[in-house]
Tab-separated table of C-alpha atoms and ligand atoms in Angstrom:
chain	number	residue	atom	x	y	z
K	13	MET	CA	97.606	108.882	75.656
K	14	ASN	CA	99.017	106.107	73.236
K	15	TRP	CA	98.196	102.768	75.026
K	16	GLN	CA	99.762	100.626	73.166
K	17	VAL	CA	102.818	100.332	75.242
K	18	ILE	CA	100.756	99.586	78.578
K	19	SER	CA	98.581	96.943	76.590
K	20	GLU	CA	101.488	95.477	75.151
K	21	GLN	CA	103.044	94.861	78.867
K	22	ILE	CA	100.010	93.616	80.089
K	23	GLU	CA	99.493	91.371	78.000
K	24	SER	CA	103.590	90.099	78.485
K	25	ALA	CA	102.932	90.053	82.412
K	26	THR	CA	99.225	87.915	81.727
K	27	GLY	CA	100.061	85.875	78.810
K	28	GLN	CA	96.849	86.714	77.444
K	29	ALA	CA	95.986	89.448	74.752
K	30	PHE	CA	94.597	92.669	76.051
K	31	LYS	CA	93.186	95.193	72.947
K	32	VAL	CA	92.363	98.308	74.464
K	33	LEU	CA	88.405	99.296	73.572
K	34	SER	CA	88.330	101.915	75.679
K	35	ALA	CA	90.078	104.378	78.606
K	36	HIS	CA	88.124	106.102	80.725
K	37	SER	CA	89.630	108.861	82.970
K	38	LEU	CA	88.543	108.384	86.689
K	39	ALA	CA	88.263	110.817	89.584
K	40	GLY	CA	89.811	110.655	93.203
K	41	GLY	CA	93.846	109.781	93.207
K	42	ASP	CA	95.494	112.429	95.599
K	43	ILE	CA	99.250	112.076	93.830
K	44	ASN	CA	98.717	109.972	90.202
K	45	SER	CA	96.120	110.111	87.477
K	46	ALA	CA	93.599	107.222	86.870
K	47	TYR	CA	92.049	104.894	84.102
K	48	ARG	CA	90.031	102.154	83.788
K	49	LEU	CA	91.677	100.614	80.627
K	50	GLN	CA	89.020	98.677	78.904
K	51	ALA	CA	89.018	95.190	76.719
K	52	CYS	CA	86.132	93.084	75.325
K	53	ASP	CA	85.952	90.645	78.542
K	54	LYS	CA	88.467	92.025	80.739
K	55	SER	CA	89.279	95.892	82.449
K	56	TYR	CA	92.374	97.453	84.330
K	57	PHE	CA	92.853	99.715	86.339
K	58	ILE	CA	96.156	102.633	85.218
K	59	LYS	CA	97.430	104.979	87.505
K	60	LEU	CA	99.687	107.594	85.674
K	61	ASN	CA	102.679	109.611	86.744
K	62	SER	CA	105.520	111.551	85.142
K	63	ALA	CA	108.475	109.191	83.648
K	64	ASP	CA	110.993	109.909	86.918
K	65	LEU	CA	108.169	108.411	89.419
K	66	LEU	CA	108.710	104.643	88.589
K	67	ALA	CA	110.673	104.109	91.360
K	68	MET	CA	107.536	105.135	93.709
K	69	PHE	CA	104.894	102.491	91.412
K	70	GLU	CA	107.426	99.735	91.864
K	71	ALA	CA	107.553	100.451	95.719
K	72	GLU	CA	103.839	100.177	95.758
K	73	PHE	CA	103.903	97.003	93.446
K	74	ALA	CA	106.176	95.761	96.014
K	75	GLY	CA	103.919	96.439	99.157
K	76	LEU	CA	100.763	94.922	97.499
K	77	GLN	CA	102.541	91.562	96.348
K	78	GLU	CA	104.096	91.488	100.166
K	79	LEU	CA	100.509	92.048	101.351
K	80	ALA	CA	98.879	89.510	99.228
K	81	ARG	CA	101.413	87.171	99.905
K	82	THR	CA	100.163	86.978	103.760
K	83	GLN	CA	96.519	86.135	102.325
K	84	THR	CA	95.092	88.295	105.252
K	85	VAL	CA	94.029	91.735	103.844
K	86	CYS	CA	92.478	91.414	99.968
K	87	VAL	CA	94.385	94.496	97.778
K	88	PRO	CA	94.007	94.927	94.247
K	89	ALA	CA	96.161	92.098	91.982
K	90	PRO	CA	99.096	93.886	90.912
K	91	VAL	CA	99.780	93.276	87.358
K	92	VAL	CA	102.721	95.103	85.679
K	93	CYS	CA	104.616	98.461	86.651
K	94	GLY	CA	106.990	100.172	84.004
K	95	GLN	CA	107.163	103.301	82.042
K	96	THR	CA	106.615	104.728	78.422
K	97	ALA	CA	108.115	107.551	76.840
K	98	GLY	CA	106.523	110.132	78.497
K	99	HIS	CA	105.094	108.189	82.071
K	100	SER	CA	105.190	105.982	84.300
K	101	PHE	CA	102.322	103.600	85.109
K	102	LEU	CA	101.321	100.755	87.477
K	103	VAL	CA	98.556	98.344	86.276
K	104	LEU	CA	95.847	96.627	88.795
K	105	GLU	CA	93.289	94.156	88.555
K	106	HIS	CA	90.195	96.364	87.985
K	107	ILE	CA	87.958	96.340	91.141
K	108	GLU	CA	83.940	97.299	90.879
K	109	PHE	CA	83.220	98.557	94.352
K	110	GLY	CA	80.514	97.375	96.312
K	111	CYS	CA	78.920	98.765	99.444
K	112	SER	CA	80.252	98.145	103.529
K	113	SER	CA	78.205	96.828	105.714
K	114	GLN	CA	78.658	95.999	109.638
K	115	ALA	CA	80.133	92.318	108.326
K	116	THR	CA	82.605	94.002	105.914
K	117	ASP	CA	83.948	96.330	108.385
K	118	ARG	CA	84.461	93.446	110.958
K	119	LEU	CA	86.084	91.571	108.168
K	120	LEU	CA	87.917	94.083	107.812
K	121	GLY	CA	88.817	94.659	111.198
K	122	GLN	CA	89.800	91.027	111.671
K	123	GLN	CA	92.169	90.625	109.014
K	124	LEU	CA	94.214	94.228	109.880
K	125	ALA	CA	95.268	92.669	113.160
K	126	GLN	CA	96.067	89.364	111.474
K	127	LEU	CA	97.951	91.087	108.825
K	128	HIS	CA	99.734	93.226	112.131
K	129	GLN	CA	100.245	89.131	113.735
K	130	GLN	CA	103.102	89.089	110.134
K	131	GLN	CA	105.624	89.916	111.872
K	132	GLN	CA	109.584	90.453	110.679
K	133	ALA	CA	112.952	90.191	112.388
K	134	TYR	CA	113.804	94.228	112.219
K	135	PHE	CA	111.986	97.211	111.775
K	136	GLY	CA	111.940	99.045	107.985
K	137	TRP	CA	111.713	96.808	105.155
K	138	HIS	CA	113.579	95.524	101.735
K	139	ARG	CA	113.308	99.514	99.849
K	140	ASP	CA	111.953	102.840	100.512
K	141	ASN	CA	108.840	103.858	99.064
K	142	THR	CA	106.774	106.956	99.748
K	143	ILE	CA	104.070	108.691	101.985
K	144	GLY	CA	102.190	110.779	99.590
K	145	SER	CA	104.544	111.797	97.101
K	146	THR	CA	107.371	111.888	99.791
K	147	LEU	CA	110.057	109.556	100.145
K	148	GLN	CA	110.000	107.516	103.283
K	149	LEU	CA	112.617	105.905	104.401
K	150	ASN	CA	112.689	102.312	105.337
K	151	ARG	CA	116.663	101.081	106.293
K	152	LYS	CA	116.436	98.196	108.231
K	153	SER	CA	116.887	98.529	112.073
K	154	ASP	CA	116.340	96.607	115.166
K	155	ASP	CA	115.482	99.196	117.464
K	156	TRP	CA	112.574	101.122	116.908
K	157	LEU	CA	112.904	104.172	118.923
K	158	THR	CA	116.115	105.051	116.655
K	159	PHE	CA	113.654	103.506	113.773
K	160	TRP	CA	110.970	106.581	114.417
K	161	ARG	CA	113.350	109.145	115.556
K	162	GLU	CA	115.642	108.995	112.582
K	163	GLN	CA	113.276	107.398	109.379
K	164	ARG	CA	110.025	109.412	110.657
K	165	LEU	CA	109.639	111.860	113.056
K	166	GLY	CA	113.071	113.680	111.755
K	167	MET	CA	112.852	112.643	108.336
K	168	GLN	CA	109.781	115.403	108.346
K	169	LEU	CA	111.168	117.988	110.516
K	170	LYS	CA	114.039	118.104	108.497
K	171	LEU	CA	111.995	118.639	105.318
K	172	ALA	CA	109.564	121.075	107.364
K	173	ALA	CA	112.903	123.215	108.070
K	174	LYS	CA	114.017	123.385	104.501
K	175	ASN	CA	110.346	124.281	103.770
K	176	GLY	CA	110.578	127.055	106.409
K	177	TYR	CA	109.282	126.067	109.222
K	178	SER	CA	111.308	127.053	111.756
K	179	GLY	CA	110.315	128.208	115.667
K	180	ARG	CA	107.932	127.117	117.481
K	181	LEU	CA	107.383	124.034	115.584
K	182	GLN	CA	110.980	122.757	115.510
K	183	ALA	CA	111.955	123.429	118.991
K	184	SER	CA	109.074	121.088	120.414
K	185	GLY	CA	109.687	119.270	117.792
K	186	GLU	CA	113.399	118.785	119.679
K	187	ARG	CA	112.115	118.210	122.333
K	188	LEU	CA	110.172	115.500	121.661
K	189	TYR	CA	112.676	113.438	119.413
K	190	ASN	CA	114.717	113.524	121.984
K	191	ASP	CA	112.175	112.400	125.228
K	192	MET	CA	109.621	110.080	122.882
K	193	ALA	CA	110.976	106.868	124.255
K	194	VAL	CA	109.450	107.579	127.775
K	195	LEU	CA	106.171	107.094	125.583
K	196	PHE	CA	107.355	103.895	125.662
K	197	ASP	CA	108.619	103.004	129.026
K	198	SER	CA	106.315	99.996	129.443
K	199	TYR	CA	105.429	98.993	125.790
K	200	LEU	CA	107.814	97.593	123.655
K	201	PRO	CA	106.254	97.613	120.107
K	202	GLN	CA	107.146	94.563	117.655
K	203	PRO	CA	107.979	94.830	113.751
K	204	SER	CA	104.602	94.148	112.274
K	205	LEU	CA	104.013	94.175	108.235
K	206	LEU	CA	101.894	97.564	108.377
K	207	HIS	CA	99.558	99.131	105.208
K	208	GLY	CA	101.746	102.202	105.712
K	209	ASP	CA	99.217	104.730	104.473
K	210	LEU	CA	95.554	103.305	106.074
K	211	TRP	CA	92.894	105.871	105.996
K	212	ALA	CA	89.345	105.513	104.585
K	213	GLY	CA	90.272	106.698	100.996
K	214	ASN	CA	92.697	103.185	100.437
K	215	ALA	CA	90.026	101.127	102.037
K	216	ALA	CA	86.543	100.025	99.809
K	217	VAL	CA	84.199	96.385	99.894
K	218	ASP	CA	83.952	94.540	95.877
K	219	LYS	CA	80.914	93.700	94.988
K	220	GLN	CA	80.906	90.510	96.238
K	221	GLY	CA	81.283	92.568	100.253
K	222	CYS	CA	84.975	91.393	100.148
K	223	PRO	CA	87.147	94.407	101.969
K	224	LEU	CA	90.146	95.627	100.456
K	225	VAL	CA	92.842	97.676	100.771
K	226	PHE	CA	95.073	99.824	97.954
K	227	ASP	CA	97.886	102.245	97.777
K	228	PRO	CA	100.144	101.041	100.825
K	229	ALA	CA	103.912	102.652	102.061
K	230	CYS	CA	104.657	99.104	104.134
K	231	TYR	CA	107.356	98.358	105.846
K	232	TYR	CA	107.715	96.771	109.260
K	233	GLY	CA	106.544	98.403	112.389
K	234	ASP	CA	103.977	99.138	115.327
K	235	ARG	CA	101.034	97.774	114.777
K	236	GLU	CA	99.879	101.350	116.710
K	237	ALA	CA	100.776	103.389	113.700
K	238	ASP	CA	98.390	101.580	111.085
K	239	LEU	CA	95.254	102.160	113.937
K	240	ALA	CA	96.282	105.782	114.554
K	241	MET	CA	95.686	105.956	110.734
K	242	THR	CA	92.757	104.857	111.064
K	243	GLU	CA	91.297	107.171	113.271
K	244	LEU	CA	93.244	110.610	112.049
K	245	PHE	CA	91.008	111.568	109.550
K	246	GLY	CA	87.797	109.009	110.928
K	247	GLY	CA	85.459	106.569	108.163
K	248	PHE	CA	86.312	103.299	110.262
K	249	SER	CA	83.517	102.071	112.926
K	250	GLN	CA	83.493	100.632	116.086
K	251	ASP	CA	82.580	97.164	114.060
K	252	PHE	CA	86.249	97.623	112.569
K	253	TYR	CA	88.038	98.377	116.318
K	254	ALA	CA	85.675	95.936	117.739
K	255	ALA	CA	86.912	93.362	115.750
K	256	TYR	CA	90.270	93.985	115.739
K	257	GLN	CA	91.036	94.227	119.564
K	258	ALA	CA	88.551	91.057	119.828
K	259	VAL	CA	91.798	89.161	117.646
K	260	TRP	CA	95.045	91.514	119.313
K	261	PRO	CA	93.951	93.838	121.962
K	262	LEU	CA	96.203	97.232	122.475
K	263	ASP	CA	98.093	98.566	124.633
K	264	LYS	CA	95.928	101.206	127.002
K	265	GLY	CA	99.140	103.372	126.287
K	266	TYR	CA	98.185	103.785	122.255
K	267	ALA	CA	95.877	106.539	123.113
K	268	VAL	CA	98.542	108.690	123.875
K	269	ARG	CA	101.393	107.025	121.233
K	270	LYS	CA	98.521	107.467	118.433
K	271	THR	CA	98.541	111.827	118.592
K	272	PHE	CA	102.721	110.413	118.298
K	273	TYR	CA	102.220	108.673	115.534
K	274	ASN	CA	99.763	110.323	113.569
K	275	LEU	CA	101.860	113.366	113.717
K	276	TYR	CA	104.002	111.803	111.087
K	277	HIS	CA	101.224	112.411	108.794
K	278	ILE	CA	100.223	115.509	109.836
K	279	LEU	CA	103.702	116.869	109.881
K	280	ASN	CA	103.816	114.980	105.863
K	281	HIS	CA	100.899	117.184	105.371
K	282	LEU	CA	102.353	120.577	106.257
K	283	ASN	CA	105.484	119.678	104.311
K	284	LEU	CA	102.973	118.587	100.946
K	285	PHE	CA	100.173	120.862	101.456
K	286	GLY	CA	101.195	123.664	103.666
K	287	GLY	CA	100.663	126.234	106.215
K	288	GLY	CA	97.069	125.067	107.601
K	289	TYR	CA	98.582	121.849	109.039
K	290	LEU	CA	101.002	124.012	110.904
K	291	ARG	CA	98.302	124.544	113.774
K	292	GLN	CA	97.795	120.797	114.378
K	293	ALA	CA	101.422	119.611	114.427
K	294	GLU	CA	101.612	122.394	117.536
K	295	SER	CA	98.900	121.459	118.965
K	296	MET	CA	100.097	118.171	119.070
K	297	LEU	CA	103.427	118.597	119.981
K	298	THR	CA	101.690	120.606	122.450
K	299	MET	CA	99.722	117.888	123.938
K	300	LEU	CA	102.483	115.038	123.717
K	301	LEU	CA	105.335	117.206	125.449
K	302	ALA	CA	102.519	117.486	128.205
K	303	GLU	CA	102.484	113.716	128.900
K	304	ILE	CA	106.210	113.752	128.532
K	305	ASN	CA	106.959	115.981	131.633
W	428	ADP	P1	96.288	107.750	94.093
W	428	ADP	O1	97.969	107.166	94.700
W	428	ADP	O2	96.076	108.859	93.601
W	428	ADP	O3	95.997	108.448	95.569
W	428	ADP	P2	94.930	105.792	94.950
W	428	ADP	O4	95.234	104.047	94.824
W	428	ADP	O5	93.875	105.917	96.094
W	428	ADP	O6	95.146	106.906	93.955
W	428	ADP	O7	94.122	105.591	93.947
W	428	ADP	C1	92.934	106.660	93.688
W	428	ADP	C2	90.800	106.095	93.402
W	428	ADP	O8	91.089	104.800	92.497
W	428	ADP	C3	90.720	104.718	95.129
W	428	ADP	O9	90.654	106.212	96.030
W	428	ADP	C4	89.942	104.590	94.398
W	428	ADP	O10	88.374	105.307	94.697
W	428	ADP	C5	90.701	104.235	93.096
W	428	ADP	N1	90.752	103.425	92.607
W	428	ADP	C6	92.286	102.369	93.730
W	428	ADP	N2	92.554	101.497	92.856
W	428	ADP	C7	91.076	100.853	92.325
W	428	ADP	C8	91.768	99.501	91.742
W	428	ADP	N3	92.382	98.478	91.556
W	428	ADP	N4	90.155	99.159	90.637
W	428	ADP	C9	89.255	100.260	90.387
W	428	ADP	N5	89.562	101.373	91.213
W	428	ADP	C10	90.225	101.737	92.091
């Protein structure tokens, strides 16, 4: 990899000289390859992917900017994104990770609730983004159920059909698609700014004890969708949830709706990674349809 173009872009974005001394490959990303780019007094975190995926990095860059603007949750500062001959790239402030504690868990819970208190007049966002590597539509809508039906559940079900998952999944999915309003009988979602992809792998704590979130898939939507995802793969503590609820308690119907929201991510995993997630999606649908009838 020739780091010349990227280091020049860093220089013009920051207005400071940046002469690369070394580049270390980092493990961990699901989608992109990651590097630490080191100069004598500064380092940056770089994500690389193929040149045609620039829009994915532009959306991540915009998401980090939007989260940072709220001054609620902390994020790595986005520096620049762009293209070289063979790659698209995203440059972020490099974070040295530290250890979480009860105090940092509580702080993150509180900050997430404060993030969700940042609201808009519409559901959606000013641009589409990606969830994993799947396109996530964010066309603005006044109506949450229409937004979710068309741009979340319906979109993933259609993709699943294209990927060959027909039969029971589609039949149950269609019933949920038609009858999902029942789950919202006595609950009116508000358009909160969401991280959008908040699993434990996208949250950490820096060396100074400041919790951080990264790799967002932002949009304005029901905050329950963000909370649900924190529960999907685990990793967030009771302190985190207690601190969240102390700022902004959740509606009791969340207990059922969290499965509804997480179905989106399980369908996305089915579409990205294949068959293992089929049974999980089907059993979530069975549970949800039992609630509806
Ligand atoms: P991907 O989009 O490929 O999933 P992530 O944004 O999740 O990549 O980053 C992959 C890993 O790199 C994370 O799990 C985290 O450990 C580390 N990481 C992410 N952002 C930074 C950063 N700004 N500084 C240092 N390490 C980071």
